Amino acid sequence: MKKLLNTLYIASPEKYLSLDGETVVVKEDGQGDIHVPLLNLEAIVSFGWRGASPALMKACADRHIGLVFLSVSGRFLGRVVGGNYGNVLLRKKQYALSEMEGESVKIARNCILGKVYNSRWVLERAVRDHELRVDAPRIKGVSATLRQSLPFIASAESLDTLRGYEGEAASRYFSVFDELILQQEEDFQFRGRNRRPPLDNTNALLSFAYTLLTQMTAGALEAVGLDPYVGFFHQDRPGRTSLALDMIEELRPVMVDRFVLSLINKKMVTGQGFRKKENGAVIMDDETRNQVLGEWQNKKQKIITHPYLQEKVQWGMVPYVQALLLARYLRGDLDAYPPFFWK
């Protein structure tokens, strides 16, 4: 359980929520109850299946406290709100800004700044930890190029210009990604990013984990009242969670790329768990997919210090914190959207 930015997060799927006077009671079999005052709460987000009492649902609806239910993996299930409350003003602001390129660029370029900054961190960390096992000059050269691109990204005034900088930075980053694969190199050769479909084992892992992160982020956006289908950087397309794709840009390197590298380098997955279909697409078998899902859940439980809030949170909470920060920016509570700059 964690309280951040006036939002109460219930991370354990075994907990049941009820009401006692003016407090939320968090119950779990065999453990003591925890009481949290409703006063000043803006939302309660529960990851699990045990649910909440009707009395608590009514109390939250009466006080305009969003009560959000998500699956253990972070998929949005539903929200309890009062009859005249539904984050209408927040969504109207989101829709309005999405139609204004100048305003969209302000948000999008911060997401991309976070992505390139964090990509550099992944590369620099690899050189620091494995200098004798990687081509350090090659990696440092790419890192320097990414660093030089940051001022250009920060000053981009159009989405097309920003997309050009982002595409070039991603190409540079993935040009040395193979250097970070230190074990099982024959089974996990990486010759560039490909998707729809992934054509090798490493890309299959990346695509699957990016999908998990996108689902989490879409759930986070729903939880704070934003529309995950209306983005600022990615264009609207039927069925595509464009805003979730915007938001994962800054999180891809540190949440997914390093996760995939750990799976490979620590031999948590092997080449035997993948097969190639007739069309060239590479897919995982059920055992490998379950292994990846289990390790993803483990990663989400690890504690970090959020670089902007300077509070300890689980990795799995990071998309929800970033969604809250974006909502606060759209409401006018923050001067700019603060991207996740990992250190």
Short mmCIF file of C-alpha atoms in Angstrom, two decimals, residues 59-249:
data_model
loop_
_atom_site.label_atom_id
_atom_site.label_comp_id
_atom_site.label_asym_id
_atom_site.label_seq_id
_atom_site.Cartn_x
_atom_site.Cartn_y
_atom_site.Cartn_z
CA ALA A 59 -18.68 7.24 0.23
CA CYS A 60 -16.15 7.68 -2.59
CA ALA A 61 -18.88 8.66 -5.07
CA ASP A 62 -20.36 11.19 -2.62
CA ARG A 63 -16.94 12.77 -2.00
CA HIS A 64 -15.83 12.68 -5.66
CA ILE A 65 -13.01 10.26 -4.83
CA GLY A 66 -12.26 8.06 -7.82
CA LEU A 67 -12.28 4.37 -6.90
CA VAL A 68 -10.44 2.50 -9.63
CA PHE A 69 -10.06 -1.26 -10.10
CA LEU A 70 -7.21 -2.73 -12.13
CA SER A 71 -6.10 -6.29 -12.75
CA VAL A 72 -2.90 -7.53 -11.13
CA SER A 73 -1.11 -6.87 -14.44
CA GLY A 74 -2.42 -3.29 -14.56
CA ARG A 75 -5.25 -3.64 -17.09
CA PHE A 76 -8.11 -1.21 -16.45
CA LEU A 77 -11.26 -2.93 -15.16
CA GLY A 78 -13.54 -0.13 -14.02
CA ARG A 79 -14.05 3.05 -12.00
CA VAL A 80 -16.68 4.12 -9.46
CA VAL A 81 -17.59 7.81 -9.66
CA GLY A 82 -20.49 10.00 -8.57
CA GLY A 83 -23.38 10.90 -10.84
CA ASN A 84 -22.03 14.33 -11.81
CA TYR A 85 -18.35 13.56 -11.74
CA GLY A 86 -16.26 11.97 -14.42
CA ASN A 87 -13.16 14.08 -15.07
CA VAL A 88 -15.03 15.84 -17.88
CA LEU A 89 -13.00 19.04 -17.58
CA LEU A 90 -9.72 17.13 -17.57
CA ARG A 91 -10.63 15.20 -20.72
CA LYS A 92 -11.93 18.31 -22.46
CA LYS A 93 -8.56 19.96 -21.78
CA GLN A 94 -6.77 16.88 -23.11
CA TYR A 95 -8.84 16.86 -26.29
CA ALA A 96 -8.38 20.59 -26.83
CA LEU A 97 -4.59 20.49 -26.43
CA SER A 98 -4.30 17.42 -28.66
CA GLU A 99 -5.70 19.56 -31.51
CA MET A 100 -3.13 22.33 -30.91
CA GLU A 101 0.30 21.38 -32.25
CA GLY A 102 2.14 23.99 -30.22
CA GLU A 103 0.68 22.65 -26.99
CA SER A 104 1.10 19.02 -28.02
CA VAL A 105 4.79 19.61 -28.74
CA LYS A 106 5.37 20.88 -25.20
CA ILE A 107 4.26 17.55 -23.77
CA ALA A 108 5.67 15.33 -26.51
CA ARG A 109 9.18 16.75 -26.43
CA ASN A 110 9.41 16.16 -22.66
CA CYS A 111 8.46 12.52 -23.23
CA ILE A 112 11.17 12.23 -25.90
CA LEU A 113 13.72 14.05 -23.77
CA GLY A 114 13.07 11.43 -21.11
CA LYS A 115 13.45 8.64 -23.64
CA VAL A 116 16.80 9.85 -25.01
CA TYR A 117 18.13 10.73 -21.55
CA ASN A 118 17.24 7.27 -20.24
CA SER A 119 18.64 5.58 -23.35
CA ARG A 120 21.97 7.28 -22.63
CA TRP A 121 21.77 6.07 -19.03
CA VAL A 122 21.35 2.46 -20.20
CA LEU A 123 24.39 2.74 -22.45
CA GLU A 124 26.56 4.52 -19.89
CA ARG A 125 25.58 1.99 -17.23
CA ALA A 126 26.64 -0.87 -19.52
CA VAL A 127 30.07 0.71 -20.05
CA ARG A 128 30.47 1.36 -16.33
CA ASP A 129 29.55 -2.20 -15.34
CA HIS A 130 31.10 -4.17 -18.22
CA GLU A 131 33.80 -1.97 -19.73
CA LEU A 132 36.07 -4.92 -20.54
CA ARG A 133 33.30 -6.98 -22.16
CA VAL A 134 31.73 -4.40 -24.46
CA ASP A 135 32.99 -2.14 -27.23
CA ALA A 136 33.22 0.85 -24.91
CA PRO A 137 34.41 3.41 -27.52
CA ARG A 138 31.55 2.48 -29.86
CA ILE A 139 28.94 2.75 -27.11
CA LYS A 140 30.37 5.99 -25.77
CA GLY A 141 30.30 7.45 -29.28
CA VAL A 142 26.58 6.74 -29.57
CA SER A 143 26.00 8.07 -26.06
CA ALA A 144 27.74 11.31 -26.98
CA THR A 145 25.56 11.63 -30.08
CA LEU A 146 22.44 11.17 -27.97
CA ARG A 147 23.65 13.79 -25.52
CA GLN A 148 24.20 16.25 -28.36
CA SER A 149 20.65 15.68 -29.60
CA LEU A 150 19.03 16.72 -26.31
CA PRO A 151 19.15 20.52 -26.89
CA PHE A 152 17.66 20.06 -30.37
CA ILE A 153 14.83 17.95 -28.97
CA ALA A 154 14.20 20.51 -26.22
CA SER A 155 13.86 23.31 -28.80
CA ALA A 156 11.77 21.41 -31.38
CA GLU A 157 8.72 23.45 -32.37
CA SER A 158 6.85 20.97 -34.55
CA LEU A 159 5.83 17.34 -34.16
CA ASP A 160 7.41 16.39 -37.49
CA THR A 161 10.76 17.83 -36.38
CA LEU A 162 10.47 16.04 -33.08
CA ARG A 163 9.65 12.75 -34.80
CA GLY A 164 12.79 13.15 -36.89
CA TYR A 165 14.98 13.64 -33.84
CA GLU A 166 13.30 10.74 -32.03
CA GLY A 167 13.71 8.38 -34.98
CA GLU A 168 17.39 9.24 -35.40
CA ALA A 169 18.06 8.81 -31.67
CA ALA A 170 16.29 5.43 -31.59
CA SER A 171 18.26 4.24 -34.61
CA ARG A 172 21.55 5.24 -32.97
CA TYR A 173 20.61 3.60 -29.68
CA PHE A 174 19.59 0.29 -31.22
CA SER A 175 22.71 0.28 -33.41
CA VAL A 176 24.72 -0.70 -30.31
CA PHE A 177 22.05 -2.67 -28.45
CA ASP A 178 23.73 -5.92 -29.49
CA GLU A 179 26.80 -4.87 -27.46
CA LEU A 180 24.69 -5.11 -24.30
CA ILE A 181 23.88 -8.78 -24.90
CA LEU A 182 26.65 -10.54 -22.99
CA GLN A 183 25.33 -14.11 -22.79
CA GLN A 184 23.63 -16.49 -25.25
CA GLU A 185 24.77 -14.25 -28.11
CA GLU A 186 24.14 -16.88 -30.76
CA ASP A 187 20.50 -17.37 -29.76
CA PHE A 188 19.83 -13.68 -29.14
CA GLN A 189 21.59 -11.93 -31.99
CA PHE A 190 20.27 -8.41 -32.50
CA ARG A 191 20.67 -6.70 -35.86
CA GLY A 192 18.20 -3.87 -35.39
CA ARG A 193 14.69 -3.24 -34.12
CA ASN A 194 11.88 -4.95 -36.02
CA ARG A 195 8.24 -5.54 -35.10
CA ARG A 196 4.86 -6.47 -36.55
CA PRO A 197 6.12 -9.15 -36.60
CA PRO A 198 9.37 -9.49 -34.60
CA LEU A 199 11.87 -11.48 -36.62
CA ASP A 200 14.28 -12.69 -33.93
CA ASN A 201 14.24 -13.78 -30.30
CA THR A 202 15.39 -10.47 -28.83
CA ASN A 203 12.82 -8.45 -30.75
CA ALA A 204 10.12 -10.91 -29.69
CA LEU A 205 11.01 -10.24 -26.04
CA LEU A 206 11.12 -6.47 -26.58
CA SER A 207 7.76 -6.39 -28.35
CA PHE A 208 6.08 -8.53 -25.69
CA ALA A 209 7.43 -6.43 -22.81
CA TYR A 210 6.54 -3.16 -24.57
CA THR A 211 2.99 -4.49 -24.84
CA LEU A 212 2.92 -5.21 -21.11
CA LEU A 213 4.15 -1.69 -20.36
CA THR A 214 1.61 -0.16 -22.76
CA GLN A 215 -1.24 -2.02 -21.06
CA MET A 216 -0.06 -0.83 -17.65
CA THR A 217 0.20 2.74 -18.85
CA ALA A 218 -3.21 2.71 -20.52
CA GLY A 219 -4.67 1.48 -17.23
CA ALA A 220 -2.85 4.25 -15.36
CA LEU A 221 -4.24 6.92 -17.69
CA GLU A 222 -7.76 5.56 -17.28
CA ALA A 223 -7.24 5.54 -13.52
CA VAL A 224 -6.51 9.29 -13.38
CA GLY A 225 -9.34 10.15 -15.78
CA LEU A 226 -7.41 10.67 -19.03
CA ASP A 227 -8.32 9.14 -22.39
CA PRO A 228 -5.51 6.73 -23.35
CA TYR A 229 -6.59 6.84 -27.01
CA VAL A 230 -5.94 10.57 -27.55
CA GLY A 231 -2.23 11.38 -27.66
CA PHE A 232 0.05 14.32 -28.28
CA PHE A 233 3.00 12.68 -30.10
CA HIS A 234 1.45 9.56 -31.64
CA GLN A 235 -1.35 10.29 -34.07
CA ASP A 236 -4.88 9.15 -33.32
CA ARG A 237 -5.82 5.85 -34.90
CA PRO A 238 -8.85 3.64 -34.21
CA GLY A 239 -8.02 1.09 -31.53
CA ARG A 240 -4.58 2.52 -30.74
CA THR A 241 -3.85 3.83 -27.24
CA SER A 242 -1.90 6.80 -28.57
CA LEU A 243 -1.44 8.59 -25.24
CA ALA A 244 -0.19 5.38 -23.62
CA LEU A 245 2.35 5.08 -26.45
CA ASP A 246 3.42 8.68 -25.78
CA MET A 247 3.89 7.99 -22.10
CA ILE A 248 5.89 4.78 -22.45
CA GLU A 249 8.55 6.47 -24.58
#
